[in-house]
Amino acid sequence: MAGSRTAASDSTKAVLPVLFAISLVHLLNDSMQAVVPALYPILEKSLNLSYVQVGWIGFMLNMTSSVMQPVVGAYSDRRTLPNMLPIGMGLSLIGMVGIAFAPQFWYLLLAVVFIGLGSAIFHPEGSRVVYFAAGGRRGFAQSVYQVGGNAGSSLAPLMTIFIFVPLGQFGAIWGTLFAGFAIAVLLGVLPWYKRKLTEWETDRANKASGKAGSTIVEKMSHPRVKFAMGMLVFLVFARSWYHAGISSYYQFFLKEHYGLTIQQAQIPVFLFLAAGVLGTYFGGVLADRFGLKNMIVFSIAGASPIALILPHLPLFLVYPVIALLGFVVLSGFSVSVVYAQFLMPANVGMASGLTTGLAFGMGAIGAVALGKAADVFGLSDVMLFCSFLPLVGLCAIMLPSDRKK
């Protein structure tokens, strides 16, 4: 018994370097994506953009990366694409150069598409790397991976303060360093990943020829699984709308409602995103102990009272409350991916693409809708509307339990 526990522990330690490496690449990838919202206040002035045009920039980024993610995931479930990892980062590198030199709004949108395509290729394959490296601790492994991504996203306000305010639009050229470093790390991970893919395909082929394969197909086609997957995507969709409202437009609300400068308005947004990094990690760890469904219910529905009071707070309370809100909302971020993989064990790429891809693409529609609403009704009404979105999380109670009875 002791020997088996030691072997399991050694196996977990053996994949930790891979897990941390892919988490680092996730940080670099999402840092490049964070360049786009970080530039919003700069682009609004330099290119004379309206709020709805700002929303369209976010829409093109998120829709390109999001809609393509389940497509790439479904395809790679049937035919592995390990070499696409560095190729995707190459596309993001081109996008960074394009943003730095874009002279007009439409050129900017084209550059954003390249970043979105690179992200769409990376995320399903990155989640598969994590799936192989997780051992028996899928919640922990996915949380480490998502911590990297959320940490990269949280850099947006800091990049605005220290790079884009002094350097302007050209400061996006620094993103090419992120892409180059990510490509180097991925080239180091590829040999291990290719070996694990070969083992996985052999095991899947053996199961498909026997009873185990038919059991997986029956489980995936079960109406209860379909309902759970649809409900999960809907919940992530609602969370994405709220996240878009805070990360994209709350900085403008702070300027308008509290009279803050561009630099000052970045601090609460940074606190929200940075606390979300901690929430992402602890959410995955706690999910291994208390269950995936329980953490999803807590993360979305538990944020409701905090979100409802945020637009009405005095400025000095905004800072601690928005940090707490970020922690709670994003504590279920990685858990949603693991829950989707629990529902679709034979289609890891598609499951990851649906939860981190398509659902966020639907959230991108929310970014445009919120931008248009802000132009028409004003930011105060938009922020008030957003505060009710986490209430949708109460529907998570209907999800089937992942715990064995």
PDB file of N, CA, C and O in Angstrom, residues 21 39 77 80 82 122 127 134-135 143 193 204 207 222 276 278 320 328 353 373 391:
ATOM      1  N   ALA A  21       5.104  24.608 -16.848  1.00  0.00           N
ATOM      2  CA  ALA A  21       5.514  25.172 -18.139  1.00  0.00           C
ATOM      3  C   ALA A  21       4.305  25.606 -18.958  1.00  0.00           C
ATOM      4  O   ALA A  21       4.284  26.705 -19.530  1.00  0.00           O
ATOM      5  N   LEU A  39      -5.391  48.568 -23.928  1.00  0.00           N
ATOM      6  CA  LEU A  39      -5.261  49.692 -24.842  1.00  0.00           C
ATOM      7  C   LEU A  39      -6.565  50.467 -25.034  1.00  0.00           C
ATOM      8  O   LEU A  39      -6.566  51.502 -25.708  1.00  0.00           O
ATOM      9  N   ASP A  77      -9.515  16.166 -31.112  1.00  0.00           N
ATOM     10  CA  ASP A  77      -9.945  14.940 -30.444  1.00  0.00           C
ATOM     11  C   ASP A  77      -9.845  13.742 -31.387  1.00  0.00           C
ATOM     12  O   ASP A  77      -9.673  12.604 -30.948  1.00  0.00           O
ATOM     13  N   THR A  80      -4.607  14.439 -33.624  1.00  0.00           N
ATOM     14  CA  THR A  80      -3.794  15.262 -32.733  1.00  0.00           C
ATOM     15  C   THR A  80      -3.030  16.342 -33.504  1.00  0.00           C
ATOM     16  O   THR A  80      -2.590  16.130 -34.635  1.00  0.00           O
ATOM     17  N   PRO A  82      -0.190  18.492 -32.047  1.00  0.00           N
ATOM     18  CA  PRO A  82       0.764  19.064 -31.087  1.00  0.00           C
ATOM     19  C   PRO A  82       1.602  20.194 -31.663  1.00  0.00           C
ATOM     20  O   PRO A  82       1.921  21.165 -30.961  1.00  0.00           O
ATOM     21  N   PHE A 122      -4.280  27.565 -29.103  1.00  0.00           N
ATOM     22  CA  PHE A 122      -3.563  27.196 -27.879  1.00  0.00           C
ATOM     23  C   PHE A 122      -4.449  26.562 -26.816  1.00  0.00           C
ATOM     24  O   PHE A 122      -4.077  25.546 -26.212  1.00  0.00           O
ATOM     25  N   SER A 127      -5.216  22.708 -22.627  1.00  0.00           N
ATOM     26  CA  SER A 127      -6.035  21.967 -21.663  1.00  0.00           C
ATOM     27  C   SER A 127      -5.777  20.476 -21.748  1.00  0.00           C
ATOM     28  O   SER A 127      -5.830  19.766 -20.729  1.00  0.00           O
ATOM     29  N   ALA A 134      -2.153  15.924 -15.097  1.00  0.00           N
ATOM     30  CA  ALA A 134      -2.863  16.105 -13.823  1.00  0.00           C
ATOM     31  C   ALA A 134      -2.712  14.943 -12.863  1.00  0.00           C
ATOM     32  O   ALA A 134      -2.774  15.128 -11.651  1.00  0.00           O
ATOM     33  N   GLY A 135      -2.527  13.738 -13.363  1.00  0.00           N
ATOM     34  CA  GLY A 135      -2.577  12.587 -12.470  1.00  0.00           C
ATOM     35  C   GLY A 135      -3.982  12.432 -11.917  1.00  0.00           C
ATOM     36  O   GLY A 135      -4.959  12.467 -12.648  1.00  0.00           O
ATOM     37  N   SER A 143      -6.503  24.297 -12.045  1.00  0.00           N
ATOM     38  CA  SER A 143      -6.404  25.599 -11.376  1.00  0.00           C
ATOM     39  C   SER A 143      -5.019  26.209 -11.578  1.00  0.00           C
ATOM     40  O   SER A 143      -4.894  27.424 -11.777  1.00  0.00           O
ATOM     41  N   TYR A 193       4.690  15.896 -24.717  1.00  0.00           N
ATOM     42  CA  TYR A 193       3.291  15.931 -25.141  1.00  0.00           C
ATOM     43  C   TYR A 193       3.028  14.932 -26.267  1.00  0.00           C
ATOM     44  O   TYR A 193       2.020  14.209 -26.250  1.00  0.00           O
ATOM     45  N   ARG A 204      -7.179   4.744 -26.264  1.00  0.00           N
ATOM     46  CA  ARG A 204      -8.521   5.020 -26.757  1.00  0.00           C
ATOM     47  C   ARG A 204      -8.932   4.028 -27.841  1.00  0.00           C
ATOM     48  O   ARG A 204     -10.082   3.609 -27.901  1.00  0.00           O
ATOM     49  N   LYS A 207      -9.952   0.817 -26.154  1.00  0.00           N
ATOM     50  CA  LYS A 207     -11.265   0.909 -25.530  1.00  0.00           C
ATOM     51  C   LYS A 207     -12.382   0.925 -26.561  1.00  0.00           C
ATOM     52  O   LYS A 207     -13.452   0.359 -26.345  1.00  0.00           O
ATOM     53  N   HIS A 222     -26.244  10.537 -23.313  1.00  0.00           N
ATOM     54  CA  HIS A 222     -27.328  10.494 -22.338  1.00  0.00           C
ATOM     55  C   HIS A 222     -27.965  11.880 -22.216  1.00  0.00           C
ATOM     56  O   HIS A 222     -27.266  12.902 -22.135  1.00  0.00           O
ATOM     57  N   GLY A 276      -8.924  37.426  -8.631  1.00  0.00           N
ATOM     58  CA  GLY A 276      -9.438  36.294  -9.397  1.00  0.00           C
ATOM     59  C   GLY A 276      -8.392  35.223  -9.626  1.00  0.00           C
ATOM     60  O   GLY A 276      -8.720  34.037  -9.718  1.00  0.00           O
ATOM     61  N   LEU A 278      -6.080  34.345  -7.425  1.00  0.00           N
ATOM     62  CA  LEU A 278      -6.103  33.555  -6.190  1.00  0.00           C
ATOM     63  C   LEU A 278      -7.354  32.691  -6.121  1.00  0.00           C
ATOM     64  O   LEU A 278      -7.296  31.520  -5.724  1.00  0.00           O
ATOM     65  N   PRO A 320     -11.731  47.016  -1.472  1.00  0.00           N
ATOM     66  CA  PRO A 320     -11.809  45.683  -0.865  1.00  0.00           C
ATOM     67  C   PRO A 320     -12.960  44.840  -1.420  1.00  0.00           C
ATOM     68  O   PRO A 320     -12.827  43.618  -1.570  1.00  0.00           O
ATOM     69  N   VAL A 328     -14.324  35.447  -5.580  1.00  0.00           N
ATOM     70  CA  VAL A 328     -15.465  34.538  -5.574  1.00  0.00           C
ATOM     71  C   VAL A 328     -15.888  34.162  -6.999  1.00  0.00           C
ATOM     72  O   VAL A 328     -16.092  32.992  -7.312  1.00  0.00           O
ATOM     73  N   GLY A 353     -12.960  23.450 -25.152  1.00  0.00           N
ATOM     74  CA  GLY A 353     -13.315  24.509 -26.082  1.00  0.00           C
ATOM     75  C   GLY A 353     -14.678  25.096 -25.804  1.00  0.00           C
ATOM     76  O   GLY A 353     -14.890  26.300 -25.956  1.00  0.00           O
ATOM     77  N   ALA A 373     -25.286  49.662 -25.195  1.00  0.00           N
ATOM     78  CA  ALA A 373     -26.162  50.138 -24.126  1.00  0.00           C
ATOM     79  C   ALA A 373     -25.550  51.326 -23.396  1.00  0.00           C
ATOM     80  O   ALA A 373     -26.250  52.258 -22.996  1.00  0.00           O
ATOM     81  N   LEU A 391     -26.931  36.512 -10.501  1.00  0.00           N
ATOM     82  CA  LEU A 391     -28.104  35.797  -9.986  1.00  0.00           C
ATOM     83  C   LEU A 391     -28.460  34.587 -10.845  1.00  0.00           C
ATOM     84  O   LEU A 391     -29.074  33.635 -10.367  1.00  0.00           O
TER      85      LEU A 391
END
